[in-house]
Amino acid sequence: MNSELEDKALAYVLGELSEAEERSLELEIDRSPELAAHVRELALAQETLFLSSPEEQAPPGIADAILGAEASAHPSKSQSTEDPTARPDTKIVSFWRSPVWAAAAVLAICAASFAFINLRDQQNLVEELMQEVAEMQTVPQSLENLSIVTFSPQTEDFADSQAVALWDSASETAYLVVGSLPELESDRAYQIWALDDSQPGPIPGDTFGSGEEVLTFDSFGSAPSEGRSLKFAVSIEPIGGSTSPTGPVVLVSGEV
Amino acid sequence: MILREILRKELLPSGSLASSGTVPDPESKTDELRLKVETCLSEMASGDENALRSLYDQIGGRVYGYLRNTLDNEADANEVLQEVFTEVWKKADCFSERRGSGISWIFAIARNRSIDSMRKSGRARRKLERYQENTSEAEVTPSSDSLPSDDVSRAEKFQELENCLSNLSPESREVIQLSFFQGLAHREIGEKLDQPLGTVKARIRRGLLSLRRSMPVEGGSHE
């Protein structure tokens, strides 16, 4: 890392860069793990330094004073029908559209859907979920990275099984949501696999049981890209899992 | 709502689902505080007013203590404290995990605001002059009106900071004290210590990295 970049990293941590300079450096940080680690070390050191300073009893009411000053500066907001907690300089993000709860709401809907599996057509339900995710993705920026892929049963025994994967392209992480899988023998477990056609074989993930599950599948060193596809599959393996599939493949997803 | 709870654990301030795999469990008080601060910042970015109150509860005392130590004046510290949290509130959506630590980001704002405050009042120059009149061995010496009346209590409170700084070389300790605890800008430090600006920055950088290496290993603090 050259000294110019080191100076910029220090200035970034000290809050001395302009907004444009920060955006430029952040692109560099995203490209360079070494730079990202260096910035983090500087930041944690600064954190240590400040946290070693003596703590004092903070004067009360500062937060309310700040919020009150903002309300005074923008009185119309308190009488509007817009979100009262929105700040004037940022876009209004209501509770249900905030990234945290929107993503949680999507998968909460998935969970609720499992309870109605015997009353709803499975394909229509999944299509509804996909439509809701697509609609949410048009608004909050943080959901632009999310997509949902469904699984198809490979045998008749799994025709009633529910499995979807929420793919986060920003973190290259899949969240597998499964339910209503047939019970297995005591020495067997389900196992998730990533199928990357550029890799020599399926990439193993965690094992799980037949109850309702949410699994995080990440760090498998693979992601879809131009000319390369990524899918997920579920097979039945011995308890503890396998390094390569030995049992029948029961569910296969569409391409991410 | 099992799925919602699982998702909340995975979400980070960037707003996207876990950016680097599963979130590690905090294994130290500092890690826990950092996680709480960054969660508040994420919620503040969505306009959550209670998150601002929560953040102030979590770290307001630390920021205020730093400002009292730096500004020597209770009224100025109170004023700057409000300026700091106002800026944090307005710019919460500017924080991302690229910055390494939400606590560090907030304190950088506090340091810059205190520098501005001292420039406005002329205190920066008076502090530097007082520093130069002191012995060559730089010490952390808050002014008398910011000291607690109990000398034993004062010694205990500053012991942690003294221990922290004692790990540094004399050159790095000097510039870090002037920069972080005397509220002086790099250029002012360079002019008065007769050092090039690049040297001042390099010593600050080396001092910070040295500080990290000298800290005892704790969960999540060393990677």
GROMACS .gro file of N, CA and C in nm, chain A residues 40-168:
model
  387
   40ARG      N    1  -0.977  -0.071   0.908
   40ARG     CA    2  -1.038  -0.127   1.029
   40ARG      C    3  -0.941  -0.121   1.147
   41GLU      N    4  -0.814  -0.152   1.123
   41GLU     CA    5  -0.717  -0.146   1.231
   41GLU      C    6  -0.704  -0.004   1.286
   42LEU      N    7  -0.697   0.092   1.196
   42LEU     CA    8  -0.689   0.232   1.241
   42LEU      C    9  -0.813   0.271   1.320
   43ALA      N   10  -0.928   0.229   1.272
   43ALA     CA   11  -1.053   0.265   1.339
   43ALA      C   12  -1.062   0.200   1.477
   44LEU      N   13  -1.022   0.076   1.486
   44LEU     CA   14  -1.029   0.008   1.616
   44LEU      C   15  -0.927   0.068   1.714
   45ALA      N   16  -0.813   0.112   1.662
   45ALA     CA   17  -0.715   0.177   1.748
   45ALA      C   18  -0.770   0.310   1.800
   46GLN      N   19  -0.833   0.386   1.712
   46GLN     CA   20  -0.892   0.512   1.755
   46GLN      C   21  -1.001   0.487   1.858
   47GLU      N   22  -1.077   0.382   1.833
   47GLU     CA   23  -1.182   0.343   1.927
   47GLU      C   24  -1.123   0.313   2.064
   48THR      N   25  -1.013   0.237   2.065
   48THR     CA   26  -0.947   0.201   2.192
   48THR      C   27  -0.902   0.326   2.265
   49LEU      N   28  -0.843   0.417   2.190
   49LEU     CA   29  -0.791   0.540   2.248
   49LEU      C   30  -0.902   0.620   2.316
   50PHE      N   31  -1.011   0.636   2.246
   50PHE     CA   32  -1.120   0.715   2.302
   50PHE      C   33  -1.189   0.645   2.418
   51LEU      N   34  -1.206   0.513   2.407
   51LEU     CA   35  -1.274   0.442   2.514
   51LEU      C   36  -1.190   0.434   2.641
   52SER      N   37  -1.061   0.461   2.628
   52SER     CA   38  -0.978   0.462   2.748
   52SER      C   39  -0.986   0.596   2.821
   53SER      N   40  -1.051   0.694   2.757
   53SER     CA   41  -1.069   0.823   2.824
   53SER      C   42  -1.172   0.808   2.934
   54PRO      N   43  -1.162   0.889   3.039
   54PRO     CA   44  -1.259   0.879   3.147
   54PRO      C   45  -1.399   0.913   3.099
   55GLU      N   46  -1.494   0.839   3.150
   55GLU     CA   47  -1.634   0.863   3.117
   55GLU      C   48  -1.693   0.961   3.218
   56GLU      N   49  -1.780   1.049   3.172
   56GLU     CA   50  -1.846   1.145   3.261
   56GLU      C   51  -1.997   1.126   3.248
   57GLN      N   52  -2.068   1.172   3.347
   57GLN     CA   53  -2.214   1.167   3.342
   57GLN      C   54  -2.262   1.266   3.237
   58ALA      N   55  -2.323   1.215   3.132
   58ALA     CA   56  -2.365   1.304   3.024
   58ALA      C   57  -2.488   1.384   3.066
   59PRO      N   58  -2.496   1.509   3.025
   59PRO     CA   59  -2.614   1.589   3.059
   59PRO      C   60  -2.739   1.528   2.998
   60PRO      N   61  -2.849   1.527   3.071
   60PRO     CA   62  -2.971   1.464   3.021
   60PRO      C   63  -3.039   1.551   2.915
   61GLY      N   64  -3.122   1.486   2.837
   61GLY     CA   65  -3.210   1.561   2.747
   61GLY      C   66  -3.149   1.605   2.615
   62ILE      N   67  -3.025   1.565   2.588
   62ILE     CA   68  -2.962   1.610   2.463
   62ILE      C   69  -3.037   1.554   2.343
   63ALA      N   70  -3.069   1.425   2.348
   63ALA     CA   71  -3.137   1.364   2.234
   63ALA      C   72  -3.272   1.431   2.208
   64ASP      N   73  -3.346   1.457   2.315
   64ASP     CA   74  -3.475   1.524   2.299
   64ASP      C   75  -3.457   1.666   2.246
   65ALA      N   76  -3.350   1.733   2.289
   65ALA     CA   77  -3.324   1.868   2.239
   65ALA      C   78  -3.296   1.866   2.090
   66ILE      N   79  -3.222   1.767   2.046
   66ILE     CA   80  -3.191   1.755   1.903
   66ILE      C   81  -3.318   1.731   1.823
   67LEU      N   82  -3.399   1.639   1.871
   67LEU     CA   83  -3.522   1.605   1.799
   67LEU      C   84  -3.620   1.722   1.804
   68GLY      N   85  -3.621   1.793   1.916
   68GLY     CA   86  -3.709   1.909   1.928
   68GLY      C   87  -3.667   2.021   1.834
   69ALA      N   88  -3.536   2.041   1.822
   69ALA     CA   89  -3.486   2.145   1.731
   69ALA      C   90  -3.522   2.111   1.588
   70GLU      N   91  -3.516   1.984   1.555
   70GLU     CA   92  -3.550   1.943   1.419
   70GLU      C   93  -3.698   1.963   1.394
   71ALA      N   94  -3.779   1.931   1.494
   71ALA     CA   95  -3.923   1.948   1.478
   71ALA      C   96  -3.958   2.096   1.464
   72SER      N   97  -3.886   2.181   1.537
   72SER     CA   98  -3.911   2.325   1.526
   72SER      C   99  -3.872   2.378   1.389
   73ALA      N  100  -3.765   2.321   1.335
   73ALA     CA  101  -3.717   2.367   1.204
   73ALA      C  102  -3.809   2.320   1.093
   74HIS      N  103  -3.880   2.209   1.119
   74HIS     CA  104  -3.969   2.155   1.016
   74HIS      C  105  -4.103   2.124   1.079
   75PRO      N  106  -4.177   2.227   1.121
   75PRO     CA  107  -4.302   2.204   1.195
   75PRO      C  108  -4.408   2.136   1.113
   76SER      N  109  -4.406   2.153   0.981
   76SER     CA  110  -4.511   2.093   0.898
   76SER      C  111  -4.508   1.943   0.905
   77LYS      N  112  -4.393   1.889   0.935
   77LYS     CA  113  -4.383   1.744   0.937
   77LYS      C  114  -4.466   1.685   1.048
   78SER      N  115  -4.479   1.758   1.160
   78SER     CA  116  -4.555   1.703   1.272
   78SER      C  117  -4.702   1.699   1.242
   79GLN      N  118  -4.746   1.775   1.144
   79GLN     CA  119  -4.888   1.776   1.112
   79GLN      C  120  -4.918   1.699   0.985
   80SER      N  121  -4.814   1.647   0.926
   80SER     CA  122  -4.836   1.578   0.800
   80SER      C  123  -4.871   1.434   0.825
   81THR      N  124  -4.910   1.368   0.719
   81THR     CA  125  -4.942   1.226   0.732
   81THR      C  126  -4.819   1.140   0.706
   82GLU      N  127  -4.707   1.208   0.681
   82GLU     CA  128  -4.587   1.131   0.656
   82GLU      C  129  -4.532   1.073   0.786
   83ASP      N  130  -4.438   0.986   0.773
   83ASP     CA  131  -4.376   0.922   0.889
   83ASP      C  132  -4.318   1.028   0.983
   84PRO      N  133  -4.366   1.043   1.104
   84PRO     CA  134  -4.320   1.149   1.195
   84PRO      C  135  -4.175   1.133   1.238
   85THR      N  136  -4.120   1.013   1.223
   85THR     CA  137  -3.982   0.996   1.264
   85THR      C  138  -3.885   1.019   1.149
   86ALA      N  139  -3.935   1.057   1.031
   86ALA     CA  140  -3.846   1.076   0.916
   86ALA      C  141  -3.765   1.203   0.934
   87ARG      N  142  -3.643   1.200   0.883
   87ARG     CA  143  -3.559   1.318   0.891
   87ARG      C  144  -3.566   1.392   0.759
   88PRO      N  145  -3.558   1.527   0.761
   88PRO     CA  146  -3.582   1.603   0.639
   88PRO      C  147  -3.480   1.576   0.529
   89ASP      N  148  -3.359   1.542   0.565
   89ASP     CA  149  -3.258   1.528   0.462
   89ASP      C  150  -3.249   1.388   0.405
   90THR      N  151  -3.332   1.300   0.453
   90THR     CA  152  -3.327   1.163   0.401
   90THR      C  153  -3.464   1.124   0.350
   91LYS      N  154  -3.463   1.027   0.266
   91LYS     CA  155  -3.591   0.983   0.212
   91LYS      C  156  -3.672   0.921   0.325
   92ILE      N  157  -3.800   0.927   0.314
   92ILE     CA  158  -3.887   0.874   0.418
   92ILE      C  159  -3.890   0.722   0.404
   93VAL      N  160  -3.857   0.659   0.512
   93VAL     CA  161  -3.861   0.513   0.512
   93VAL      C  162  -3.948   0.473   0.628
   94SER      N  163  -4.064   0.425   0.598
   94SER     CA  164  -4.155   0.389   0.706
   94SER      C  165  -4.112   0.258   0.768
   95PHE      N  166  -4.172   0.225   0.878
   95PHE     CA  167  -4.140   0.103   0.952
   95PHE      C  168  -4.141  -0.018   0.860
   96TRP      N  169  -4.248  -0.031   0.783
   96TRP     CA  170  -4.263  -0.152   0.704
   96TRP      C  171  -4.174  -0.154   0.581
   97ARG      N  172  -4.114  -0.038   0.547
   97ARG     CA  173  -4.029  -0.035   0.431
   97ARG      C  174  -3.882  -0.023   0.469
   98SER      N  175  -3.851  -0.016   0.600
   98SER     CA  176  -3.711  -0.009   0.638
   98SER      C  177  -3.644  -0.142   0.604
   99PRO      N  178  -3.517  -0.136   0.568
   99PRO     CA  179  -3.449  -0.258   0.522
   99PRO      C  180  -3.460  -0.373   0.621
  100VAL      N  181  -3.443  -0.344   0.749
  100VAL     CA  182  -3.443  -0.451   0.849
  100VAL      C  183  -3.576  -0.522   0.850
  101TRP      N  184  -3.682  -0.447   0.864
  101TRP     CA  185  -3.812  -0.510   0.883
  101TRP      C  186  -3.874  -0.556   0.753
  102ALA      N  187  -3.835  -0.490   0.644
  102ALA     CA  188  -3.888  -0.537   0.516
  102ALA      C  189  -3.836  -0.677   0.487
  103ALA      N  190  -3.705  -0.696   0.505
  103ALA     CA  191  -3.648  -0.828   0.481
  103ALA      C  192  -3.706  -0.928   0.580
  104ALA      N  193  -3.721  -0.887   0.705
  104ALA     CA  194  -3.777  -0.976   0.805
  104ALA      C  195  -3.922  -1.009   0.770
  105ALA      N  196  -3.994  -0.910   0.720
  105ALA     CA  197  -4.134  -0.932   0.687
  105ALA      C  198  -4.147  -1.032   0.572
  106VAL      N  199  -4.055  -1.024   0.476
  106VAL     CA  200  -4.063  -1.117   0.363
  106VAL      C  201  -4.051  -1.259   0.412
  107LEU      N  202  -3.954  -1.286   0.496
  107LEU     CA  203  -3.938  -1.424   0.541
  107LEU      C  204  -4.038  -1.460   0.649
  108ALA      N  205  -4.091  -1.361   0.720
  108ALA     CA  206  -4.200  -1.391   0.812
  108ALA      C  207  -4.321  -1.438   0.733
  109ILE      N  208  -4.340  -1.376   0.617
  109ILE     CA  209  -4.448  -1.421   0.529
  109ILE      C  210  -4.423  -1.564   0.485
  110CYS      N  211  -4.296  -1.594   0.457
  110CYS     CA  212  -4.261  -1.732   0.420
  110CYS      C  213  -4.299  -1.827   0.533
  111ALA      N  214  -4.266  -1.788   0.656
  111ALA     CA  215  -4.295  -1.874   0.770
  111ALA      C  216  -4.445  -1.893   0.785
  112ALA      N  217  -4.520  -1.784   0.770
  112ALA     CA  218  -4.665  -1.794   0.783
  112ALA      C  219  -4.721  -1.883   0.674
  113SER      N  220  -4.659  -1.880   0.561
  113SER     CA  221  -4.712  -1.959   0.450
  113SER      C  222  -4.705  -2.108   0.478
  114PHE      N  223  -4.604  -2.149   0.556
  114PHE     CA  224  -4.594  -2.292   0.587
  114PHE      C  225  -4.714  -2.340   0.665
  115ALA      N  226  -4.772  -2.253   0.746
  115ALA     CA  227  -4.886  -2.292   0.829
  115ALA      C  228  -5.010  -2.319   0.744
  116PHE      N  229  -5.009  -2.264   0.621
  116PHE     CA  230  -5.129  -2.281   0.537
  116PHE      C  231  -5.103  -2.379   0.422
  117ILE      N  232  -5.002  -2.460   0.437
  117ILE     CA  233  -4.961  -2.544   0.326
  117ILE      C  234  -5.073  -2.637   0.280
  118ASN      N  235  -5.158  -2.681   0.368
  118ASN     CA  236  -5.265  -2.772   0.330
  118ASN      C  237  -5.387  -2.700   0.275
  119LEU      N  238  -5.387  -2.568   0.283
  119LEU     CA  239  -5.504  -2.494   0.241
  119LEU      C  240  -5.481  -2.412   0.114
  120ARG      N  241  -5.352  -2.395   0.076
  120ARG     CA  242  -5.322  -2.310  -0.039
  120ARG      C  243  -5.249  -2.389  -0.145
  121ASP      N  244  -5.269  -2.346  -0.268
  121ASP     CA  245  -5.194  -2.406  -0.377
  121ASP      C  246  -5.048  -2.365  -0.364
  122GLN      N  247  -4.956  -2.461  -0.365
  122GLN     CA  248  -4.816  -2.430  -0.336
  122GLN      C  249  -4.755  -2.336  -0.440
  123GLN      N  250  -4.783  -2.361  -0.564
  123GLN     CA  251  -4.721  -2.281  -0.668
  123GLN      C  252  -4.769  -2.137  -0.661
  124ASN      N  253  -4.900  -2.116  -0.638
  124ASN     CA  254  -4.953  -1.980  -0.628
  124ASN      C  255  -4.890  -1.908  -0.510
  125LEU      N  256  -4.868  -1.978  -0.398
  125LEU     CA  257  -4.813  -1.916  -0.278
  125LEU      C  258  -4.671  -1.867  -0.305
  126VAL      N  259  -4.593  -1.951  -0.368
  126VAL     CA  260  -4.455  -1.912  -0.397
  126VAL      C  261  -4.452  -1.795  -0.494
  127GLU      N  262  -4.541  -1.800  -0.591
  127GLU     CA  263  -4.546  -1.688  -0.687
  127GLU      C  264  -4.583  -1.558  -0.617
  128GLU      N  265  -4.672  -1.565  -0.518
  128GLU     CA  266  -4.708  -1.445  -0.442
  128GLU      C  267  -4.588  -1.391  -0.366
  129LEU      N  268  -4.511  -1.482  -0.305
  129LEU     CA  269  -4.393  -1.438  -0.230
  129LEU      C  270  -4.293  -1.372  -0.323
  130MET      N  271  -4.273  -1.432  -0.438
  130MET     CA  272  -4.179  -1.376  -0.533
  130MET      C  273  -4.225  -1.238  -0.580
  131GLN      N  274  -4.354  -1.222  -0.598
  131GLN     CA  275  -4.406  -1.094  -0.641
  131GLN      C  276  -4.383  -0.988  -0.532
  132GLU      N  277  -4.404  -1.028  -0.405
  132GLU     CA  278  -4.386  -0.932  -0.296
  132GLU      C  279  -4.241  -0.889  -0.286
  133VAL      N  280  -4.150  -0.982  -0.301
  133VAL     CA  281  -4.007  -0.947  -0.296
  133VAL      C  282  -3.973  -0.855  -0.411
  134ALA      N  283  -4.026  -0.884  -0.530
  134ALA     CA  284  -3.998  -0.800  -0.646
  134ALA      C  285  -4.048  -0.658  -0.623
  135GLU      N  286  -4.166  -0.646  -0.561
  135GLU     CA  287  -4.221  -0.513  -0.534
  135GLU      C  288  -4.136  -0.439  -0.432
  136MET      N  289  -4.091  -0.510  -0.329
  136MET     CA  290  -4.011  -0.446  -0.225
  136MET      C  291  -3.877  -0.403  -0.281
  137GLN      N  292  -3.825  -0.476  -0.376
  137GLN     CA  293  -3.694  -0.446  -0.431
  137GLN      C  294  -3.692  -0.316  -0.509
  138THR      N  295  -3.808  -0.270  -0.552
  138THR     CA  296  -3.809  -0.147  -0.631
  138THR      C  297  -3.792  -0.023  -0.543
  139VAL      N  298  -3.805  -0.039  -0.414
  139VAL     CA  299  -3.803   0.080  -0.328
  139VAL      C  300  -3.678   0.092  -0.242
  140PRO      N  301  -3.661   0.013  -0.137
  140PRO     CA  302  -3.542   0.032  -0.055
  140PRO      C  303  -3.418  -0.021  -0.125
  141GLN      N  304  -3.314   0.058  -0.124
  141GLN     CA  305  -3.193   0.018  -0.196
  141GLN      C  306  -3.136  -0.112  -0.144
  142SER      N  307  -3.153  -0.135  -0.013
  142SER     CA  308  -3.088  -0.252   0.043
  142SER      C  309  -3.151  -0.382  -0.004
  143LEU      N  310  -3.272  -0.378  -0.058
  143LEU     CA  311  -3.334  -0.501  -0.105
  143LEU      C  312  -3.305  -0.529  -0.251
  144GLU      N  313  -3.232  -0.435  -0.316
  144GLU     CA  314  -3.201  -0.458  -0.456
  144GLU      C  315  -3.117  -0.582  -0.474
  145ASN      N  316  -3.042  -0.616  -0.367
  145ASN     CA  317  -2.951  -0.731  -0.378
  145ASN      C  318  -3.021  -0.863  -0.353
  146LEU      N  319  -3.148  -0.863  -0.317
  146LEU     CA  320  -3.216  -0.985  -0.277
  146LEU      C  321  -3.296  -1.045  -0.393
  147SER      N  322  -3.290  -1.174  -0.401
  147SER     CA  323  -3.377  -1.245  -0.496
  147SER      C  324  -3.417  -1.376  -0.432
  148ILE      N  325  -3.526  -1.432  -0.479
  148ILE     CA  326  -3.577  -1.557  -0.422
  148ILE      C  327  -3.577  -1.665  -0.528
  149VAL      N  328  -3.530  -1.782  -0.492
  149VAL     CA  329  -3.532  -1.896  -0.583
  149VAL      C  330  -3.607  -2.009  -0.516
  150THR      N  331  -3.684  -2.080  -0.593
  150THR     CA  332  -3.764  -2.190  -0.541
  150THR      C  333  -3.698  -2.322  -0.574
  151PHE      N  334  -3.740  -2.424  -0.500
  151PHE     CA  335  -3.687  -2.559  -0.521
  151PHE      C  336  -3.795  -2.647  -0.584
  152SER      N  337  -3.752  -2.738  -0.666
  152SER     CA  338  -3.843  -2.835  -0.726
  152SER      C  339  -3.816  -2.971  -0.667
  153PRO      N  340  -3.923  -3.045  -0.633
  153PRO     CA  341  -3.902  -3.181  -0.580
  153PRO      C  342  -3.851  -3.273  -0.689
  154GLN      N  343  -3.762  -3.363  -0.653
  154GLN     CA  344  -3.705  -3.457  -0.748
  154GLN      C  345  -3.770  -3.596  -0.737
  155THR      N  346  -3.845  -3.616  -0.629
  155THR     CA  347  -3.919  -3.741  -0.615
  155THR      C  348  -4.059  -3.708  -0.564
  156GLU      N  349  -4.148  -3.804  -0.580
  156GLU     CA  350  -4.287  -3.782  -0.543
  156GLU      C  351  -4.303  -3.758  -0.393
  157ASP      N  352  -4.215  -3.820  -0.312
  157ASP     CA  353  -4.223  -3.805  -0.166
  157ASP      C  354  -4.207  -3.660  -0.123
  158PHE      N  355  -4.144  -3.580  -0.207
  158PHE     CA  356  -4.116  -3.441  -0.170
  158PHE      C  357  -4.206  -3.343  -0.242
  159ALA      N  358  -4.311  -3.394  -0.301
  159ALA     CA  359  -4.402  -3.307  -0.376
  159ALA      C  360  -4.465  -3.202  -0.288
  160ASP      N  361  -4.486  -3.234  -0.159
  160ASP     CA  362  -4.552  -3.139  -0.068
  160ASP      C  363  -4.452  -3.056   0.012
  161SER      N  364  -4.325  -3.072  -0.013
  161SER     CA  365  -4.224  -2.999   0.065
  161SER      C  366  -4.217  -2.854   0.022
  162GLN      N  367  -4.181  -2.770   0.117
  162GLN     CA  368  -4.165  -2.628   0.091
  162GLN      C  369  -4.019  -2.591   0.110
  163ALA      N  370  -3.960  -2.529   0.009
  163ALA     CA  371  -3.822  -2.482   0.022
  163ALA      C  372  -3.801  -2.363  -0.070
  164VAL      N  373  -3.749  -2.259  -0.013
  164VAL     CA  374  -3.711  -2.142  -0.093
  164VAL      C  375  -3.575  -2.095  -0.043
  165ALA      N  376  -3.503  -2.026  -0.130
  165ALA     CA  377  -3.374  -1.968  -0.090
  165ALA      C  378  -3.378  -1.819  -0.120
  166LEU      N  379  -3.341  -1.740  -0.019
  166LEU     CA  380  -3.330  -1.596  -0.038
  166LEU      C  381  -3.183  -1.568  -0.065
  167TRP      N  382  -3.152  -1.516  -0.182
  167TRP     CA  383  -3.013  -1.494  -0.221
  167TRP      C  384  -2.978  -1.346  -0.208
  168ASP      N  385  -2.874  -1.319  -0.130
  168ASP     CA  386  -2.825  -1.183  -0.113
  168ASP      C  387  -2.698  -1.168  -0.197
   0.00000   0.00000   0.00000
